[in-house]
PDB file of C-alpha atoms in Angstrom:
ATOM      1  CA  UNK A   1      -0.066  -0.117   0.098  1.00  0.00           C
ATOM      2  CA  UNK A   2       2.904   2.143   0.404  1.00  0.00           C
ATOM      3  CA  UNK A   3       6.790   1.927  -0.595  1.00  0.00           C
ATOM      4  CA  UNK A   4       9.325   0.162   1.409  1.00  0.00           C
ATOM      5  CA  UNK A   5      10.274   3.491   3.554  1.00  0.00           C
ATOM      6  CA  UNK A   6       6.786   4.808   4.544  1.00  0.00           C
ATOM      7  CA  UNK A   7       5.763   0.654   5.244  1.00  0.00           C
ATOM      8  CA  UNK A   8       9.210   0.774   7.810  1.00  0.00           C
ATOM      9  CA  UNK A   9       8.172   4.198   9.129  1.00  0.00           C
ATOM     10  CA  UNK A  10       4.524   3.245   9.910  1.00  0.00           C
ATOM     11  CA  UNK A  11       5.547  -0.213  11.477  1.00  0.00           C
ATOM     12  CA  UNK A  12       7.611   2.212  14.242  1.00  0.00           C
ATOM     13  CA  UNK A  13       4.291   4.140  14.989  1.00  0.00           C
ATOM     14  CA  UNK A  14       1.745   1.063  15.207  1.00  0.00           C
ATOM     15  CA  UNK A  15       0.680   0.668  18.528  1.00  0.00           C
ATOM     16  CA  UNK A  16       1.702  -2.416  19.802  1.00  0.00           C
ATOM     17  CA  UNK A  17       2.905  -4.065  23.368  1.00  0.00           C
ATOM     18  CA  UNK A  18       6.577  -4.139  23.515  1.00  0.00           C
ATOM     19  CA  UNK A  19       6.529  -7.937  23.779  1.00  0.00           C
ATOM     20  CA  UNK A  20       4.478  -8.138  20.557  1.00  0.00           C
ATOM     21  CA  UNK A  21       5.391 -10.887  18.296  1.00  0.00           C
ATOM     22  CA  UNK A  22       6.074  -9.977  14.679  1.00  0.00           C
ATOM     23  CA  UNK A  23       2.679 -11.183  13.384  1.00  0.00           C
ATOM     24  CA  UNK A  24       1.088  -8.913  15.781  1.00  0.00           C
ATOM     25  CA  UNK A  25       3.319  -5.997  14.954  1.00  0.00           C
ATOM     26  CA  UNK A  26       2.752  -6.898  10.973  1.00  0.00           C
ATOM     27  CA  UNK A  27      -1.144  -6.860  11.555  1.00  0.00           C
ATOM     28  CA  UNK A  28      -1.001  -3.825  13.566  1.00  0.00           C
ATOM     29  CA  UNK A  29       0.923  -2.066  10.861  1.00  0.00           C
ATOM     30  CA  UNK A  30      -1.435  -3.421   8.384  1.00  0.00           C
ATOM     31  CA  UNK A  31      -4.393  -2.144  10.087  1.00  0.00           C
ATOM     32  CA  UNK A  32      -2.725   1.145  10.647  1.00  0.00           C
ATOM     33  CA  UNK A  33      -2.182   1.595   6.817  1.00  0.00           C
ATOM     34  CA  UNK A  34      -5.777   0.627   6.157  1.00  0.00           C
ATOM     35  CA  UNK A  35      -6.929   3.459   8.400  1.00  0.00           C
ATOM     36  CA  UNK A  36      -4.871   5.771   6.737  1.00  0.00           C
ATOM     37  CA  UNK A  37      -5.732   4.590   3.099  1.00  0.00           C
ATOM     38  CA  UNK A  38      -9.721   5.192   3.832  1.00  0.00           C
ATOM     39  CA  UNK A  39      -9.102   8.234   5.314  1.00  0.00           C
ATOM     40  CA  UNK A  40      -7.122   9.457   2.341  1.00  0.00           C
ATOM     41  CA  UNK A  41      -9.980   8.467   0.055  1.00  0.00           C
ATOM     42  CA  UNK A  42     -12.759   9.781   2.108  1.00  0.00           C
ATOM     43  CA  UNK A  43     -10.771  13.099   2.253  1.00  0.00           C
ATOM     44  CA  UNK A  44      -9.786  12.784  -1.737  1.00  0.00           C
ATOM     45  CA  UNK A  45      -6.294  12.965  -0.553  1.00  0.00           C
ATOM     46  CA  UNK A  46      -2.858  11.478  -1.296  1.00  0.00           C
ATOM     47  CA  UNK A  47      -2.017   8.251   0.592  1.00  0.00           C
ATOM     48  CA  UNK A  48       1.433   8.838   0.414  1.00  0.00           C
ATOM     49  CA  UNK A  49       1.087  12.373   1.868  1.00  0.00           C
ATOM     50  CA  UNK A  50      -1.198  11.401   4.388  1.00  0.00           C
ATOM     51  CA  UNK A  51       0.829   8.566   5.579  1.00  0.00           C
ATOM     52  CA  UNK A  52       3.763  10.970   5.926  1.00  0.00           C
ATOM     53  CA  UNK A  53       1.766  13.584   7.842  1.00  0.00           C
ATOM     54  CA  UNK A  54       0.396  10.755  10.733  1.00  0.00           C
ATOM     55  CA  UNK A  55       4.003   9.261  11.007  1.00  0.00           C
ATOM     56  CA  UNK A  56       5.422  13.360  11.452  1.00  0.00           C
ATOM     57  CA  UNK A  57       2.564  14.279  13.876  1.00  0.00           C
ATOM     58  CA  UNK A  58       3.017  10.470  15.567  1.00  0.00           C
ATOM     59  CA  UNK A  59       6.827  11.184  16.170  1.00  0.00           C
ATOM     60  CA  UNK A  60       6.924  14.981  16.911  1.00  0.00           C
ATOM     61  CA  UNK A  61       3.600  15.970  18.243  1.00  0.00           C
ATOM     62  CA  UNK A  62       3.029  13.221  20.683  1.00  0.00           C
ATOM     63  CA  UNK A  63       1.956  15.820  23.320  1.00  0.00           C
ATOM     64  CA  UNK A  64      -0.951  17.069  21.456  1.00  0.00           C
ATOM     65  CA  UNK A  65      -2.791  13.675  20.293  1.00  0.00           C
ATOM     66  CA  UNK A  66      -3.814  10.882  22.549  1.00  0.00           C
ATOM     67  CA  UNK A  67      -3.331   8.049  19.648  1.00  0.00           C
ATOM     68  CA  UNK A  68      -3.004   7.369  16.042  1.00  0.00           C
ATOM     69  CA  UNK A  69      -6.817   6.893  14.925  1.00  0.00           C
ATOM     70  CA  UNK A  70      -7.134  10.840  16.708  1.00  0.00           C
ATOM     71  CA  UNK A  71      -3.818  11.783  14.224  1.00  0.00           C
ATOM     72  CA  UNK A  72      -5.973  10.419  11.398  1.00  0.00           C
ATOM     73  CA  UNK A  73      -9.071  11.967  12.213  1.00  0.00           C
ATOM     74  CA  UNK A  74      -7.501  15.191  12.567  1.00  0.00           C
ATOM     75  CA  UNK A  75      -5.715  14.712   9.475  1.00  0.00           C
ATOM     76  CA  UNK A  76      -9.067  14.049   7.573  1.00  0.00           C
ATOM     77  CA  UNK A  77     -10.806  17.042   8.790  1.00  0.00           C
ATOM     78  CA  UNK A  78      -7.664  19.095   7.314  1.00  0.00           C
ATOM     79  CA  UNK A  79      -7.668  17.473   4.185  1.00  0.00           C
ATOM     80  CA  UNK A  80     -11.385  18.099   3.962  1.00  0.00           C
ATOM     81  CA  UNK A  81     -11.023  21.614   5.108  1.00  0.00           C
ATOM     82  CA  UNK A  82      -8.511  22.057   2.076  1.00  0.00           C
ATOM     83  CA  UNK A  83     -10.946  20.762  -0.486  1.00  0.00           C
ATOM     84  CA  UNK A  84     -13.333  22.948   0.744  1.00  0.00           C
ATOM     85  CA  UNK A  85     -11.192  25.873   0.460  1.00  0.00           C
ATOM     86  CA  UNK A  86     -10.363  25.184  -3.144  1.00  0.00           C
ATOM     87  CA  UNK A  87      -6.881  24.106  -2.665  1.00  0.00           C
ATOM     88  CA  UNK A  88      -4.954  21.987  -5.527  1.00  0.00           C
ATOM     89  CA  UNK A  89      -2.893  19.000  -4.787  1.00  0.00           C
ATOM     90  CA  UNK A  90       0.210  20.834  -5.110  1.00  0.00           C
ATOM     91  CA  UNK A  91      -1.228  23.828  -2.505  1.00  0.00           C
ATOM     92  CA  UNK A  92      -2.461  20.890  -0.146  1.00  0.00           C
ATOM     93  CA  UNK A  93       1.041  19.216  -0.052  1.00  0.00           C
ATOM     94  CA  UNK A  94       2.769  22.520   0.689  1.00  0.00           C
ATOM     95  CA  UNK A  95       0.345  23.674   3.336  1.00  0.00           C
ATOM     96  CA  UNK A  96       0.082  20.071   4.959  1.00  0.00           C
ATOM     97  CA  UNK A  97       3.973  19.893   5.312  1.00  0.00           C
ATOM     98  CA  UNK A  98       4.176  23.545   6.735  1.00  0.00           C
ATOM     99  CA  UNK A  99       1.145  22.607   9.297  1.00  0.00           C
ATOM    100  CA  UNK A 100       2.862  19.812  10.346  1.00  0.00           C
ATOM    101  CA  UNK A 101       6.251  21.375  10.837  1.00  0.00           C
ATOM    102  CA  UNK A 102       3.946  24.255  12.867  1.00  0.00           C
ATOM    103  CA  UNK A 103       2.346  21.611  15.018  1.00  0.00           C
ATOM    104  CA  UNK A 104       5.670  19.508  15.819  1.00  0.00           C
ATOM    105  CA  UNK A 105       7.020  22.764  16.797  1.00  0.00           C
ATOM    106  CA  UNK A 106       4.098  23.354  19.267  1.00  0.00           C
ATOM    107  CA  UNK A 107       2.408  26.220  17.557  1.00  0.00           C
ATOM    108  CA  UNK A 108       1.332  27.839  14.258  1.00  0.00           C
ATOM    109  CA  UNK A 109       3.122  31.030  13.216  1.00  0.00           C
ATOM    110  CA  UNK A 110       4.442  33.048  10.420  1.00  0.00           C
ATOM    111  CA  UNK A 111       5.090  31.192   7.438  1.00  0.00           C
ATOM    112  CA  UNK A 112       3.528  28.298   8.470  1.00  0.00           C
ATOM    113  CA  UNK A 113      -0.005  29.924   9.488  1.00  0.00           C
ATOM    114  CA  UNK A 114       0.090  31.938   6.334  1.00  0.00           C
ATOM    115  CA  UNK A 115       0.313  28.771   4.335  1.00  0.00           C
ATOM    116  CA  UNK A 116      -2.494  27.182   5.963  1.00  0.00           C
ATOM    117  CA  UNK A 117      -4.525  30.271   5.729  1.00  0.00           C
ATOM    118  CA  UNK A 118      -3.718  30.130   1.807  1.00  0.00           C
ATOM    119  CA  UNK A 119      -4.517  26.435   1.293  1.00  0.00           C
ATOM    120  CA  UNK A 120      -7.523  26.069   3.986  1.00  0.00           C
ATOM    121  CA  UNK A 121      -8.885  29.357   5.405  1.00  0.00           C
ATOM    122  CA  UNK A 122     -11.753  27.548   7.018  1.00  0.00           C
ATOM    123  CA  UNK A 123      -9.100  26.037   9.291  1.00  0.00           C
ATOM    124  CA  UNK A 124      -8.351  29.631  10.674  1.00  0.00           C
ATOM    125  CA  UNK A 125     -12.232  30.336  10.749  1.00  0.00           C
ATOM    126  CA  UNK A 126     -12.707  26.893  13.022  1.00  0.00           C
ATOM    127  CA  UNK A 127      -9.957  27.889  15.529  1.00  0.00           C
ATOM    128  CA  UNK A 128     -11.265  31.253  15.728  1.00  0.00           C
ATOM    129  CA  UNK A 129     -14.746  29.938  16.580  1.00  0.00           C
ATOM    130  CA  UNK A 130     -13.613  27.578  18.818  1.00  0.00           C
ATOM    131  CA  UNK A 131     -11.390  29.909  20.843  1.00  0.00           C
ATOM    132  CA  UNK A 132     -14.082  32.793  20.668  1.00  0.00           C
ATOM    133  CA  UNK A 133     -11.673  34.860  18.956  1.00  0.00           C
ATOM    134  CA  UNK A 134     -12.923  37.581  16.280  1.00  0.00           C
ATOM    135  CA  UNK A 135     -12.779  36.792  12.970  1.00  0.00           C
ATOM    136  CA  UNK A 136      -9.814  37.364  11.300  1.00  0.00           C
ATOM    137  CA  UNK A 137      -7.793  38.070  14.251  1.00  0.00           C
ATOM    138  CA  UNK A 138      -5.621  34.506  14.406  1.00  0.00           C
ATOM    139  CA  UNK A 139      -2.777  36.405  13.351  1.00  0.00           C
ATOM    140  CA  UNK A 140      -2.308  38.231  16.164  1.00  0.00           C
ATOM    141  CA  UNK A 141      -2.706  35.653  18.406  1.00  0.00           C
ATOM    142  CA  UNK A 142      -0.597  33.503  16.603  1.00  0.00           C
ATOM    143  CA  UNK A 143       2.149  36.120  17.132  1.00  0.00           C
ATOM    144  CA  UNK A 144       1.556  35.324  21.163  1.00  0.00           C
ATOM    145  CA  UNK A 145       2.234  31.671  20.352  1.00  0.00           C
ATOM    146  CA  UNK A 146      -1.297  31.132  21.024  1.00  0.00           C
ATOM    147  CA  UNK A 147      -2.293  28.871  18.124  1.00  0.00           C
ATOM    148  CA  UNK A 148      -0.584  25.669  19.605  1.00  0.00           C
ATOM    149  CA  UNK A 149      -0.888  22.427  18.483  1.00  0.00           C
ATOM    150  CA  UNK A 150      -3.386  21.789  21.263  1.00  0.00           C
ATOM    151  CA  UNK A 151      -5.786  24.517  19.974  1.00  0.00           C
ATOM    152  CA  UNK A 152      -5.488  23.701  16.405  1.00  0.00           C
ATOM    153  CA  UNK A 153      -6.262  19.878  17.184  1.00  0.00           C
ATOM    154  CA  UNK A 154      -9.613  20.483  19.337  1.00  0.00           C
ATOM    155  CA  UNK A 155     -10.721  22.701  16.874  1.00  0.00           C
ATOM    156  CA  UNK A 156     -10.805  20.565  13.912  1.00  0.00           C
ATOM    157  CA  UNK A 157     -11.962  17.626  15.780  1.00  0.00           C
ATOM    158  CA  UNK A 158     -14.817  19.776  17.357  1.00  0.00           C
ATOM    159  CA  UNK A 159     -16.080  20.791  14.103  1.00  0.00           C
ATOM    160  CA  UNK A 160     -16.131  17.342  12.070  1.00  0.00           C
ATOM    161  CA  UNK A 161     -19.553  17.503  11.582  1.00  0.00           C
ATOM    162  CA  UNK A 162     -19.647  20.809   9.956  1.00  0.00           C
ATOM    163  CA  UNK A 163     -16.477  20.120   8.101  1.00  0.00           C
ATOM    164  CA  UNK A 164     -18.022  16.770   6.713  1.00  0.00           C
ATOM    165  CA  UNK A 165     -21.330  19.136   5.869  1.00  0.00           C
ATOM    166  CA  UNK A 166     -19.365  21.246   3.726  1.00  0.00           C
ATOM    167  CA  UNK A 167     -17.256  18.858   2.317  1.00  0.00           C
ATOM    168  CA  UNK A 168     -20.234  16.467   1.346  1.00  0.00           C
ATOM    169  CA  UNK A 169     -21.563  19.347  -0.782  1.00  0.00           C
ATOM    170  CA  UNK A 170     -18.235  20.149  -2.668  1.00  0.00           C
ATOM    171  CA  UNK A 171     -18.419  17.886  -6.193  1.00  0.00           C
ATOM    172  CA  UNK A 172     -15.246  15.985  -7.078  1.00  0.00           C
ATOM    173  CA  UNK A 173     -12.995  17.798  -9.390  1.00  0.00           C
ATOM    174  CA  UNK A 174     -11.219  15.581 -11.890  1.00  0.00           C
ATOM    175  CA  UNK A 175      -7.866  16.270  -9.841  1.00  0.00           C
ATOM    176  CA  UNK A 176      -9.376  14.298  -6.675  1.00  0.00           C
ATOM    177  CA  UNK A 177     -10.717  11.562  -8.857  1.00  0.00           C
ATOM    178  CA  UNK A 178      -6.665  10.971 -10.135  1.00  0.00           C
ATOM    179  CA  UNK A 179      -5.320  11.084  -6.428  1.00  0.00           C
ATOM    180  CA  UNK A 180      -7.914   8.804  -5.517  1.00  0.00           C
ATOM    181  CA  UNK A 181      -7.342   6.479  -8.577  1.00  0.00           C
ATOM    182  CA  UNK A 182      -3.782   6.958  -7.710  1.00  0.00           C
ATOM    183  CA  UNK A 183      -4.181   5.470  -4.111  1.00  0.00           C
ATOM    184  CA  UNK A 184      -5.880   2.496  -5.464  1.00  0.00           C
ATOM    185  CA  UNK A 185      -3.080   1.948  -8.216  1.00  0.00           C
ATOM    186  CA  UNK A 186      -0.480   2.289  -5.390  1.00  0.00           C
ATOM    187  CA  UNK A 187      -2.302  -0.288  -3.228  1.00  0.00           C
ATOM    188  CA  UNK A 188      -2.531  -2.789  -6.268  1.00  0.00           C
ATOM    189  CA  UNK A 189       1.142  -2.418  -7.386  1.00  0.00           C
ATOM    190  CA  UNK A 190       2.177  -2.488  -3.522  1.00  0.00           C
ATOM    191  CA  UNK A 191       2.810  -6.576  -3.955  1.00  0.00           C
ATOM    192  CA  UNK A 192       4.803  -6.016  -7.209  1.00  0.00           C
ATOM    193  CA  UNK A 193       7.014  -3.501  -5.427  1.00  0.00           C
ATOM    194  CA  UNK A 194       7.628  -5.554  -2.534  1.00  0.00           C
ATOM    195  CA  UNK A 195       8.873  -8.336  -4.802  1.00  0.00           C
ATOM    196  CA  UNK A 196      10.981  -6.019  -6.469  1.00  0.00           C
ATOM    197  CA  UNK A 197      12.627  -4.621  -3.349  1.00  0.00           C
ATOM    198  CA  UNK A 198      12.783  -8.101  -2.077  1.00  0.00           C
ATOM    199  CA  UNK A 199      14.878  -9.312  -5.799  1.00  0.00           C
ATOM    200  CA  UNK A 200      17.049  -6.428  -5.660  1.00  0.00           C
ATOM    201  CA  UNK A 201      17.973  -7.557  -2.010  1.00  0.00           C
ATOM    202  CA  UNK A 202      18.869 -11.146  -3.296  1.00  0.00           C
ATOM    203  CA  UNK A 203      22.756 -12.068  -2.808  1.00  0.00           C
ATOM    204  CA  UNK A 204      22.726 -13.850  -6.140  1.00  0.00           C
ATOM    205  CA  UNK A 205      20.852 -10.854  -7.839  1.00  0.00           C
ATOM    206  CA  UNK A 206      23.343  -8.524  -6.498  1.00  0.00           C
ATOM    207  CA  UNK A 207      26.296 -10.520  -7.803  1.00  0.00           C
ATOM    208  CA  UNK A 208      24.690 -10.666 -11.068  1.00  0.00           C
ATOM    209  CA  UNK A 209      24.372  -7.090 -11.092  1.00  0.00           C
ATOM    210  CA  UNK A 210      28.321  -6.357 -10.083  1.00  0.00           C
ATOM    211  CA  UNK A 211      29.430  -8.592 -12.694  1.00  0.00           C
ATOM    212  CA  UNK A 212      27.188  -7.100 -15.386  1.00  0.00           C
ATOM    213  CA  UNK A 213      28.654  -3.597 -14.658  1.00  0.00           C
ATOM    214  CA  UNK A 214      32.270  -5.080 -14.841  1.00  0.00           C
ATOM    215  CA  UNK A 215      31.438  -6.083 -18.488  1.00  0.00           C
ATOM    216  CA  UNK A 216      29.753  -3.174 -19.217  1.00  0.00           C
ATOM    217  CA  UNK A 217      33.195  -1.210 -17.941  1.00  0.00           C
ATOM    218  CA  UNK A 218      35.021  -3.987 -20.347  1.00  0.00           C
ATOM    219  CA  UNK A 219      32.856  -3.366 -23.369  1.00  0.00           C
ATOM    220  CA  UNK A 220      33.326   0.740 -22.586  1.00  0.00           C
ATOM    221  CA  UNK A 221      37.171   0.340 -22.741  1.00  0.00           C
ATOM    222  CA  UNK A 222      37.262  -1.592 -25.954  1.00  0.00           C
ATOM    223  CA  UNK A 223      34.889   1.397 -27.217  1.00  0.00           C
ATOM    224  CA  UNK A 224      36.974   4.214 -26.040  1.00  0.00           C
ATOM    225  CA  UNK A 225      39.876   2.393 -28.134  1.00  0.00           C
ATOM    226  CA  UNK A 226      37.756   2.004 -31.034  1.00  0.00           C
ATOM    227  CA  UNK A 227      37.143   5.802 -31.206  1.00  0.00           C
ATOM    228  CA  UNK A 228      40.611   6.720 -30.667  1.00  0.00           C
ATOM    229  CA  UNK A 229      41.580   4.340 -33.604  1.00  0.00           C
ATOM    230  CA  UNK A 230      38.949   5.956 -35.817  1.00  0.00           C
ATOM    231  CA  UNK A 231      39.953   9.448 -34.456  1.00  0.00           C
ATOM    232  CA  UNK A 232      43.619   9.000 -35.192  1.00  0.00           C
ATOM    233  CA  UNK A 233      43.115   7.575 -38.886  1.00  0.00           C
ATOM    234  CA  UNK A 234      40.969  10.255 -39.812  1.00  0.00           C
ATOM    235  CA  UNK A 235      43.820  12.789 -38.452  1.00  0.00           C
ATOM    236  CA  UNK A 236      46.187  11.029 -40.848  1.00  0.00           C
ATOM    237  CA  UNK A 237      44.050  11.350 -43.621  1.00  0.00           C
ATOM    238  CA  UNK A 238      43.252  14.665 -43.196  1.00  0.00           C
ATOM    239  CA  UNK A 239      46.823  15.571 -43.033  1.00  0.00           C
ATOM    240  CA  UNK A 240      47.795  13.770 -45.891  1.00  0.00           C
ATOM    241  CA  UNK A 241      44.929  15.869 -47.997  1.00  0.00           C
ATOM    242  CA  UNK A 242      46.347  18.740 -46.302  1.00  0.00           C
ATOM    243  CA  UNK A 243      49.831  17.658 -48.039  1.00  0.00           C
ATOM    244  CA  UNK A 244      48.585  17.047 -51.622  1.00  0.00           C
ATOM    245  CA  UNK A 245      45.937  19.327 -51.867  1.00  0.00           C
ATOM    246  CA  UNK A 246      48.173  22.358 -52.803  1.00  0.00           C
ATOM    247  CA  UNK A 247      49.716  19.950 -55.938  1.00  0.00           C
ATOM    248  CA  UNK A 248      46.450  19.156 -57.177  1.00  0.00           C
ATOM    249  CA  UNK A 249      44.934  22.542 -57.451  1.00  0.00           C
ATOM    250  CA  UNK A 250      48.705  23.520 -59.091  1.00  0.00           C
ATOM    251  CA  UNK A 251      48.218  21.308 -61.645  1.00  0.00           C
ATOM    252  CA  UNK A 252      45.085  22.067 -62.343  1.00  0.00           C
ATOM    253  CA  UNK A 253      45.557  25.683 -62.545  1.00  0.00           C
ATOM    254  CA  UNK A 254      48.866  24.887 -64.981  1.00  0.00           C
ATOM    255  CA  UNK A 255      46.579  22.841 -67.289  1.00  0.00           C
ATOM    256  CA  UNK A 256      43.691  25.445 -67.379  1.00  0.00           C
ATOM    257  CA  UNK A 257      46.633  27.714 -68.555  1.00  0.00           C
ATOM    258  CA  UNK A 258      48.304  25.467 -71.044  1.00  0.00           C
ATOM    259  CA  UNK A 259      44.761  24.802 -72.342  1.00  0.00           C
ATOM    260  CA  UNK A 260      43.999  28.260 -72.661  1.00  0.00           C
ATOM    261  CA  UNK A 261      47.108  29.222 -74.211  1.00  0.00           C
ATOM    262  CA  UNK A 262      47.078  26.068 -77.102  1.00  0.00           C
ATOM    263  CA  UNK A 263      43.606  26.038 -77.382  1.00  0.00           C
ATOM    264  CA  UNK A 264      44.523  22.158 -77.943  1.00  0.00           C
ATOM    265  CA  UNK A 265      40.962  20.385 -76.974  1.00  0.00           C
ATOM    266  CA  UNK A 266      42.992  17.158 -77.199  1.00  0.00           C
ATOM    267  CA  UNK A 267      45.761  17.848 -74.679  1.00  0.00           C
ATOM    268  CA  UNK A 268      43.222  19.756 -72.524  1.00  0.00           C
ATOM    269  CA  UNK A 269      41.509  16.693 -72.240  1.00  0.00           C
ATOM    270  CA  UNK A 270      44.501  14.672 -71.489  1.00  0.00           C
ATOM    271  CA  UNK A 271      45.617  17.090 -68.940  1.00  0.00           C
ATOM    272  CA  UNK A 272      41.946  16.780 -67.310  1.00  0.00           C
ATOM    273  CA  UNK A 273      42.158  12.942 -67.252  1.00  0.00           C
ATOM    274  CA  UNK A 274      45.771  13.207 -65.701  1.00  0.00           C
ATOM    275  CA  UNK A 275      44.466  15.678 -62.959  1.00  0.00           C
ATOM    276  CA  UNK A 276      41.605  13.584 -62.388  1.00  0.00           C
ATOM    277  CA  UNK A 277      43.633  10.492 -62.055  1.00  0.00           C
ATOM    278  CA  UNK A 278      45.933  12.226 -59.126  1.00  0.00           C
ATOM    279  CA  UNK A 279      42.694  13.168 -57.603  1.00  0.00           C
ATOM    280  CA  UNK A 280      41.479   9.739 -57.332  1.00  0.00           C
ATOM    281  CA  UNK A 281      44.613   8.175 -56.210  1.00  0.00           C
ATOM    282  CA  UNK A 282      44.344  10.402 -53.133  1.00  0.00           C
ATOM    283  CA  UNK A 283      40.656   9.438 -52.784  1.00  0.00           C
ATOM    284  CA  UNK A 284      41.954   5.669 -52.615  1.00  0.00           C
ATOM    285  CA  UNK A 285      44.850   6.348 -50.470  1.00  0.00           C
ATOM    286  CA  UNK A 286      42.354   8.078 -47.878  1.00  0.00           C
ATOM    287  CA  UNK A 287      39.437   5.393 -48.447  1.00  0.00           C
ATOM    288  CA  UNK A 288      42.500   2.682 -47.637  1.00  0.00           C
ATOM    289  CA  UNK A 289      43.366   4.702 -44.362  1.00  0.00           C
ATOM    290  CA  UNK A 290      39.500   4.700 -43.113  1.00  0.00           C
ATOM    291  CA  UNK A 291      39.338   0.978 -44.148  1.00  0.00           C
ATOM    292  CA  UNK A 292      41.718   0.060 -41.442  1.00  0.00           C
ATOM    293  CA  UNK A 293      38.749   0.346 -39.031  1.00  0.00           C
TER     294      UNK A 293
END
């Protein structure tokens, strides 16, 4: 359902007893992945980005959340607010990153708050209503460090019914449809990716890869040698042509003057044949040089 790196991170935050068996850990991890997957699809969000946010909050904002289920519910509300606010996938990803960073630090302020306000202004309204603050006053409270992770969490979870009502009235866009379809595609391909990873970590396959790399290096050495030979023959041919070219052109000039002086058609023809013969000889020499390859 996720890539290898995400699987291992989710496994580390799965809620199991310290003495849990490998089977119990695997089951808890699969259950947690399924909850994140279902939540992402319900909110038309990317599974990978939602899973990443869950892991970050579980690791860095434990004081504000009591369980993984609470984190997932919180992030589902946030993802739905992004949809309500009209944020596209790129804006959602950026705002989610800023949000998780702010919550991990303990409070939203500065650029982190601005990013959230741009992507999901409804989050700010929910916080203001939850705290009894005037509409549009959240920034002044944020400057005082009062928009804490606890405040943000309570505001989101406390307005779930209102968020769901607004969200359910929003038509699904093509971008959101493709995001959800991508989630299912990743889930379907997960077994294939796992096998590929398993294959890549097989000692025999790794040995074959090393041998193949060595063979490619050997071929490359021969290829370089061949091109160097080609370059040297070309240089010789060029030098020969540079040496003979003036002689040929001189012979052509002499024959032209001779023809003009005598107007002897037969002699001119003979001279032309001679010059062309010399030129052909040079061509033959050059061809032999290139033919060495």
